[in-house]
JSON list of C-alpha atoms in Angstrom, two decimals:
[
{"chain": "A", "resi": 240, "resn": "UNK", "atom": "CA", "xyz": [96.58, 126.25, 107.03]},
{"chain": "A", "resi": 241, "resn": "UNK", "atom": "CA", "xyz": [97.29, 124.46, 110.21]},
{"chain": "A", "resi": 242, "resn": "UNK", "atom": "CA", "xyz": [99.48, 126.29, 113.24]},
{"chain": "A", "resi": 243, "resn": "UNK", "atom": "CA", "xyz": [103.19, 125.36, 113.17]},
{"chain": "A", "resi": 244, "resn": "UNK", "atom": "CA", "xyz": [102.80, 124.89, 117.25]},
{"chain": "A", "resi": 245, "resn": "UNK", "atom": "CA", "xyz": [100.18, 122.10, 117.04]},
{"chain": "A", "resi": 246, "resn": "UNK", "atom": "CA", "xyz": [100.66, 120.79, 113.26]},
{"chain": "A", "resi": 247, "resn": "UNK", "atom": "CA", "xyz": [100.08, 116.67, 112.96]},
{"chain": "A", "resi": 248, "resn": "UNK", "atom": "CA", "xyz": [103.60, 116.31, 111.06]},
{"chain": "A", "resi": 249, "resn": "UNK", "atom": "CA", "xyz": [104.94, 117.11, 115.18]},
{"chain": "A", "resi": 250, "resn": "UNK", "atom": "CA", "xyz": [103.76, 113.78, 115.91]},
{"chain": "A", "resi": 251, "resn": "UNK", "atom": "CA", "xyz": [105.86, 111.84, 113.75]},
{"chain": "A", "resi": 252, "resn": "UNK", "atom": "CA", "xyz": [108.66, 113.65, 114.46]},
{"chain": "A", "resi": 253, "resn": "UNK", "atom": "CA", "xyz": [108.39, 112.88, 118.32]},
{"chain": "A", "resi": 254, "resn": "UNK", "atom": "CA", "xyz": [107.36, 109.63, 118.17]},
{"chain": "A", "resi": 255, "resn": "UNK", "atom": "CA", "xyz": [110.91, 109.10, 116.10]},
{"chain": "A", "resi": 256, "resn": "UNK", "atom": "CA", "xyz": [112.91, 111.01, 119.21]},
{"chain": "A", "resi": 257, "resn": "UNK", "atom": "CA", "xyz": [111.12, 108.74, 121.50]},
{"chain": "A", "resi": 258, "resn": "UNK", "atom": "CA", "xyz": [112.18, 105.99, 119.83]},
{"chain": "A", "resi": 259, "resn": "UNK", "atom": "CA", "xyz": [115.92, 106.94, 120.35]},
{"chain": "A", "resi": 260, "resn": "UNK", "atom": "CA", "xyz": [115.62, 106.64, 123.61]},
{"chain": "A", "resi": 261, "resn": "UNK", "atom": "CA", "xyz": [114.17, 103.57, 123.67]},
{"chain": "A", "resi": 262, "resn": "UNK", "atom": "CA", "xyz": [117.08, 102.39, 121.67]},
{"chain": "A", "resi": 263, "resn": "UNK", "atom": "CA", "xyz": [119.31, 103.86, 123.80]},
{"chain": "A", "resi": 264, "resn": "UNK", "atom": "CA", "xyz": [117.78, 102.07, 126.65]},
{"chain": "A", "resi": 265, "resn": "UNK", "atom": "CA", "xyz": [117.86, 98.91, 124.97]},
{"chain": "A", "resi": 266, "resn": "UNK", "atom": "CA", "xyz": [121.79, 99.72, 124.03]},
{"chain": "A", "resi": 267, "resn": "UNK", "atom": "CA", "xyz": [122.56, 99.88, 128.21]},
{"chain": "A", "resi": 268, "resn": "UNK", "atom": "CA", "xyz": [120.41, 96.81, 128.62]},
{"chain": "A", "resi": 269, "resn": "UNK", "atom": "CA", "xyz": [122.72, 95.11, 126.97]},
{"chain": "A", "resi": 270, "resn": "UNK", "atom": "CA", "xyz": [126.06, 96.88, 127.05]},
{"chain": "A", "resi": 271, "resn": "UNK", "atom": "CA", "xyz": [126.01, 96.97, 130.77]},
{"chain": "A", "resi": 272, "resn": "UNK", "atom": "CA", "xyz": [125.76, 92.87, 131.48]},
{"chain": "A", "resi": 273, "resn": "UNK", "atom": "CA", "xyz": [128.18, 92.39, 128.88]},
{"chain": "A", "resi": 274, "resn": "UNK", "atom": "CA", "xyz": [130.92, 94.81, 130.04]},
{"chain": "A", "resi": 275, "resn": "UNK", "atom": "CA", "xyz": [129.98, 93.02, 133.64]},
{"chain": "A", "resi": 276, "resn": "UNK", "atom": "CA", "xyz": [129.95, 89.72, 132.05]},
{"chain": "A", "resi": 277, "resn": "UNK", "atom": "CA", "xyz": [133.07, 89.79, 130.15]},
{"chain": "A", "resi": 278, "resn": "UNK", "atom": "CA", "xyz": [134.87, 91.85, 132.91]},
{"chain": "A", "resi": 279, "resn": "UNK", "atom": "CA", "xyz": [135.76, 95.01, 130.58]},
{"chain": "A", "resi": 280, "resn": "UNK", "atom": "CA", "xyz": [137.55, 97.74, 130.80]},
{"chain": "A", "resi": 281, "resn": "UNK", "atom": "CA", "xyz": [137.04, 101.04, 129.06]},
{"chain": "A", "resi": 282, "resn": "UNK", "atom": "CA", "xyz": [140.25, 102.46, 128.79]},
{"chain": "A", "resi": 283, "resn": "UNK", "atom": "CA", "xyz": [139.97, 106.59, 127.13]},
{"chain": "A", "resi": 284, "resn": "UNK", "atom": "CA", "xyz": [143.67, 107.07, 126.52]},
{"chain": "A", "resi": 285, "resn": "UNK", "atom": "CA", "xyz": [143.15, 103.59, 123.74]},
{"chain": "A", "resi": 286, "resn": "UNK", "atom": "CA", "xyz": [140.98, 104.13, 120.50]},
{"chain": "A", "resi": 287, "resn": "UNK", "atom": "CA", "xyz": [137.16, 103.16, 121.14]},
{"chain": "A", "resi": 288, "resn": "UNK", "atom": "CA", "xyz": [137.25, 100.12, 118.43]},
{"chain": "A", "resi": 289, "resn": "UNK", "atom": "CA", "xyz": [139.56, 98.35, 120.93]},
{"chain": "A", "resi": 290, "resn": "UNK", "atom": "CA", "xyz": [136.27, 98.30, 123.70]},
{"chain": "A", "resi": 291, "resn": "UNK", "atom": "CA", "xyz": [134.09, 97.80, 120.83]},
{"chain": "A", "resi": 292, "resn": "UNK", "atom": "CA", "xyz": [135.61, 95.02, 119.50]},
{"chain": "A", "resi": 293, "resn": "UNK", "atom": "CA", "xyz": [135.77, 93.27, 123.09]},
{"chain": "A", "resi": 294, "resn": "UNK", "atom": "CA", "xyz": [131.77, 93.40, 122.88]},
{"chain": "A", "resi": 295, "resn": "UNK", "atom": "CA", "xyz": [129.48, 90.73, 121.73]},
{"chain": "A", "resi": 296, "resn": "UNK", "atom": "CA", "xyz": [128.21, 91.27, 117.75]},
{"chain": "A", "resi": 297, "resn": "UNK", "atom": "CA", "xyz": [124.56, 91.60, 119.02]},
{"chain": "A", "resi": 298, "resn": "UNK", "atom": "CA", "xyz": [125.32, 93.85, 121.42]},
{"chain": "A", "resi": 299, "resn": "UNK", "atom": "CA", "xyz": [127.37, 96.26, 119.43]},
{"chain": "A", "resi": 300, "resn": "UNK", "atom": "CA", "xyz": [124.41, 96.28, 116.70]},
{"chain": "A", "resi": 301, "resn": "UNK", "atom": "CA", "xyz": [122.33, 98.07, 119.57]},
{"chain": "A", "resi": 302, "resn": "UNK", "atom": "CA", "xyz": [124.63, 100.87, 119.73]},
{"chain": "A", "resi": 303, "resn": "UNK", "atom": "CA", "xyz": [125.52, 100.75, 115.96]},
{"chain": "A", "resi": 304, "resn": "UNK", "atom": "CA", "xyz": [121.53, 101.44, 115.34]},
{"chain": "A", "resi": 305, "resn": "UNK", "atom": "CA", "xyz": [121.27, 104.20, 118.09]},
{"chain": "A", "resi": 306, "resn": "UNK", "atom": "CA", "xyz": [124.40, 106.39, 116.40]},
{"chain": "A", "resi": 307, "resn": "UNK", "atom": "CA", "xyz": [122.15, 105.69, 112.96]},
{"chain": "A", "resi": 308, "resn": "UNK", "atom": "CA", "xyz": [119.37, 107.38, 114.76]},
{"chain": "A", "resi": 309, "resn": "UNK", "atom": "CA", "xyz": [121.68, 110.13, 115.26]},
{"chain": "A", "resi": 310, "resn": "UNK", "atom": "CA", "xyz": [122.42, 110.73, 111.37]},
{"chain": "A", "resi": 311, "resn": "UNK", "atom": "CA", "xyz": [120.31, 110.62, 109.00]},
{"chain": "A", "resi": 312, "resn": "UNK", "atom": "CA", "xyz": [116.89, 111.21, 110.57]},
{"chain": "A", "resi": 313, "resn": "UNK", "atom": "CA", "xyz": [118.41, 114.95, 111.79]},
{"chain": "A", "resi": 314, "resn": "UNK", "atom": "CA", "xyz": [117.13, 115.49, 108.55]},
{"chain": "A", "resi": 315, "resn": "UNK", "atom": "CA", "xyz": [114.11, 114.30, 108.83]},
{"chain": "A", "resi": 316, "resn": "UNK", "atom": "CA", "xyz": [113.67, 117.10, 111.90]},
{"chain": "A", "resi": 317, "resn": "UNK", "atom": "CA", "xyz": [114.87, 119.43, 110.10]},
{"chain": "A", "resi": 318, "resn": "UNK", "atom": "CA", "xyz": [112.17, 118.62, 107.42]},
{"chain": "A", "resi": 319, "resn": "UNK", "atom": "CA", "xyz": [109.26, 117.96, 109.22]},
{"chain": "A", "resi": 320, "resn": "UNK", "atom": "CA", "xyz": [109.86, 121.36, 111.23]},
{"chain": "A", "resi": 321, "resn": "UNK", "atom": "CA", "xyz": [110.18, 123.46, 108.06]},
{"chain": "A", "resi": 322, "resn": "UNK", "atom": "CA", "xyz": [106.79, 121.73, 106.89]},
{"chain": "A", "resi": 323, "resn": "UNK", "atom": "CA", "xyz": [105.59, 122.80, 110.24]},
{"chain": "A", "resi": 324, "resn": "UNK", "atom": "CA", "xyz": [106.60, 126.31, 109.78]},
{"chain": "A", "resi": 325, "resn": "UNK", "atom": "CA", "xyz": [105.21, 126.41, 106.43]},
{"chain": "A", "resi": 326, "resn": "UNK", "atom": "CA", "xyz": [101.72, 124.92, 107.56]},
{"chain": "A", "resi": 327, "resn": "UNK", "atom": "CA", "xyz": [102.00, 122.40, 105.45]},
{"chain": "A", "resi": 328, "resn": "UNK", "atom": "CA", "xyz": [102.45, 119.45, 108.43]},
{"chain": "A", "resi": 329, "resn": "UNK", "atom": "CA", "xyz": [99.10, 118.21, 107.20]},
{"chain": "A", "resi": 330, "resn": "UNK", "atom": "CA", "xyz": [97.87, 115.12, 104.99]},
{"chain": "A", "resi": 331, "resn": "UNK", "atom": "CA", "xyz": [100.34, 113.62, 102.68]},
{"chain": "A", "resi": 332, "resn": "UNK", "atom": "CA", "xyz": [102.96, 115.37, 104.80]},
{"chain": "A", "resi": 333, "resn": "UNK", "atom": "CA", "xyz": [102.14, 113.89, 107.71]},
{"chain": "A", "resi": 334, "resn": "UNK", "atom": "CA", "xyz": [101.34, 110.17, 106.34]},
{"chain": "A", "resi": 335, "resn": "UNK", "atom": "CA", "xyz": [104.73, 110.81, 104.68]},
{"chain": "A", "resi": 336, "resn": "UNK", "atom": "CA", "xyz": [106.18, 111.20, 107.58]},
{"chain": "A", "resi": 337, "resn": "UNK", "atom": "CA", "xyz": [104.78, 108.24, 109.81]},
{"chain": "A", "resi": 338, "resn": "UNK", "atom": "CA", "xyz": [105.74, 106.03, 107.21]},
{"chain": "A", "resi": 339, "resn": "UNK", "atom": "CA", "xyz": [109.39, 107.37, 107.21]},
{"chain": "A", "resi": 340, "resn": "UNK", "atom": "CA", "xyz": [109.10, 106.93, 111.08]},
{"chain": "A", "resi": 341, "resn": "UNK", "atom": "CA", "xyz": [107.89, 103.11, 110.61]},
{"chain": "A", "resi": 342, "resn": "UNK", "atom": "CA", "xyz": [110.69, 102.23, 108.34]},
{"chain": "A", "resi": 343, "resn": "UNK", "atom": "CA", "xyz": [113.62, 103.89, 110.49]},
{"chain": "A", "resi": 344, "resn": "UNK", "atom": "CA", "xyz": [111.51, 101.13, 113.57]},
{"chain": "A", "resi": 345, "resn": "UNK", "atom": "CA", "xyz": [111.57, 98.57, 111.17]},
{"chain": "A", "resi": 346, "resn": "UNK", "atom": "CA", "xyz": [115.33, 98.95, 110.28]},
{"chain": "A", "resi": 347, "resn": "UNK", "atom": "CA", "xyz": [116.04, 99.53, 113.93]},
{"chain": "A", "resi": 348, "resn": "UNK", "atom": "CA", "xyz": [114.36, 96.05, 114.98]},
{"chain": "A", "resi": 349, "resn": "UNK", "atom": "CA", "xyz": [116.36, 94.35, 111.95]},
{"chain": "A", "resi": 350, "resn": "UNK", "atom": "CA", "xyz": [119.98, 96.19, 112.74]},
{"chain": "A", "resi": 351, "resn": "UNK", "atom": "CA", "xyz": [119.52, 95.40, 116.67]},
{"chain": "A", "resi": 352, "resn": "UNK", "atom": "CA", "xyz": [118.19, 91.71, 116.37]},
{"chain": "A", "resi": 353, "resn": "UNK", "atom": "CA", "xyz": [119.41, 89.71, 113.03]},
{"chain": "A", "resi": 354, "resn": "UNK", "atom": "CA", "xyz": [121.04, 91.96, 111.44]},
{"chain": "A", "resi": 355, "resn": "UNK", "atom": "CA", "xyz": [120.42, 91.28, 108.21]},
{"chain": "A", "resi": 356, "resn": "UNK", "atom": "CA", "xyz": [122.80, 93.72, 105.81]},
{"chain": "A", "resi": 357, "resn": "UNK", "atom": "CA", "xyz": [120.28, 93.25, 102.38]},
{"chain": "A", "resi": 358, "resn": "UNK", "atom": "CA", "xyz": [117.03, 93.76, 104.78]},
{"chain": "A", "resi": 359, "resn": "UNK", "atom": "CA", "xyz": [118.51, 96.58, 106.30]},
{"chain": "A", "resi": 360, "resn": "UNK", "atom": "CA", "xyz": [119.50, 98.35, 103.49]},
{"chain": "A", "resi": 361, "resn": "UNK", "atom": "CA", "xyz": [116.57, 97.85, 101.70]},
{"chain": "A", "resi": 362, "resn": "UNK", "atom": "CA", "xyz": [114.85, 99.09, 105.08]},
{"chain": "A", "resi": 363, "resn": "UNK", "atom": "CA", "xyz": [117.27, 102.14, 104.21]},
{"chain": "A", "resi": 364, "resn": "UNK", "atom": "CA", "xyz": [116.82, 103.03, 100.62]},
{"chain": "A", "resi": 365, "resn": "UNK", "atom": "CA", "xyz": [112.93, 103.16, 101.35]},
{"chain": "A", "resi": 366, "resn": "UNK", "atom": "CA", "xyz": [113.04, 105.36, 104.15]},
{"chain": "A", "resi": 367, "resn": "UNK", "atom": "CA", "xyz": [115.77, 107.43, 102.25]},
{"chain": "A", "resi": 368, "resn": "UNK", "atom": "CA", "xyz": [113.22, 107.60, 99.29]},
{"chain": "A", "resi": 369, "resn": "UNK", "atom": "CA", "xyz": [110.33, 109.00, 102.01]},
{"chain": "A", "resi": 370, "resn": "UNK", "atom": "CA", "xyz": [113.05, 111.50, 103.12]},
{"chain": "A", "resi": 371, "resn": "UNK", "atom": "CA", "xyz": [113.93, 112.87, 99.71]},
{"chain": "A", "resi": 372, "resn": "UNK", "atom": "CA", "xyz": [109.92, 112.75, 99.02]},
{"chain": "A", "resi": 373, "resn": "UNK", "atom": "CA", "xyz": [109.46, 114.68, 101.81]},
{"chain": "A", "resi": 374, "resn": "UNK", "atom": "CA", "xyz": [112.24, 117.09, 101.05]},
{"chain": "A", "resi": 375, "resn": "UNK", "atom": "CA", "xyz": [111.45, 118.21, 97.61]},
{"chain": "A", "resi": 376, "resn": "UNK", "atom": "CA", "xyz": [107.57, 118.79, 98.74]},
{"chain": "A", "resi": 377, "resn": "UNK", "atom": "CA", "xyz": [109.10, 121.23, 101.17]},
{"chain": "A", "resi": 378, "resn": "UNK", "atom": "CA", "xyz": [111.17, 122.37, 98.79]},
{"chain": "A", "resi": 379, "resn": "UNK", "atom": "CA", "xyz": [108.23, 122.94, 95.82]},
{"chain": "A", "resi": 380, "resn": "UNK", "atom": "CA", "xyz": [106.30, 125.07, 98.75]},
{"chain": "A", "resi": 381, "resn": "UNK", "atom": "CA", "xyz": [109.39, 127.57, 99.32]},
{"chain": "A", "resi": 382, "resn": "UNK", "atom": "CA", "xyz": [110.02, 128.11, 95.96]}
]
């Protein structure tokens, strides 16, 4: 049984927050020259679709992918730090988790360049499938 404070699911797991910010990065990259660009204005009194809709398509997908970032992988933290816990951040776990961590990249890369709804959601329902994989063997060790 591995220690929770250096257990090789913890790699995963921050190489997925790192990623966020690189998405976030690439979402100002963007977002900046096109506000500059286009000359506009947020206004915080109107709703935020109204500045969103102002924006370029591929330069909205940037941002739509980083607030996907913020959803469903929380769960995948909250997973990988309860294997951790358990000391079982090890093996299958781990690979598990890398691949989940590849396919939320992957979808990423799609979302913020083409696009591509059926890619994307197939990109999805795989990493979903990791997730839940991941969830129940957490689930079969507390119980």
């Amino acid at each position: 049984m591995e220690s929770a404070l250096n257990s090789p699911i913890l790699a995963p797991l921050l190489a997925l927050v790192l990623w966020s910010f690189v998405m976030a990065a690439w979402l100002y990259a963007t977002r900046i020259p096109a506000i500059a660009k286009n000359n506009i204005v947020y206004d915080p009194r109107r709703p935020s679709e109204e500045f969103h809709v102002q924006l370029p398509a591929q330069v909205r997908w940037k941002a739509d992918n980083y607030n996907n970032l913020m959803e469903q992988p929380t769960l995948f933290y909250a997973v990988t730090l309860t294997l951790a816990l358990l000391g079982a951040g090890g093996g299958l776990n781990t690979g598990l988790a890398w691949l989940y961590v590849a396919l939320r990249i992957a979808h990423s890369l799609v979302q913020a360049t083409v696009n591509v709804v059926m890619v994307r959601f197939a990109l999805f329902l795989a990493a979903s499938l990791v997730l839940l994989t991941l969830s129940v063997r957490a689930v079969l060790i507390v119980f």
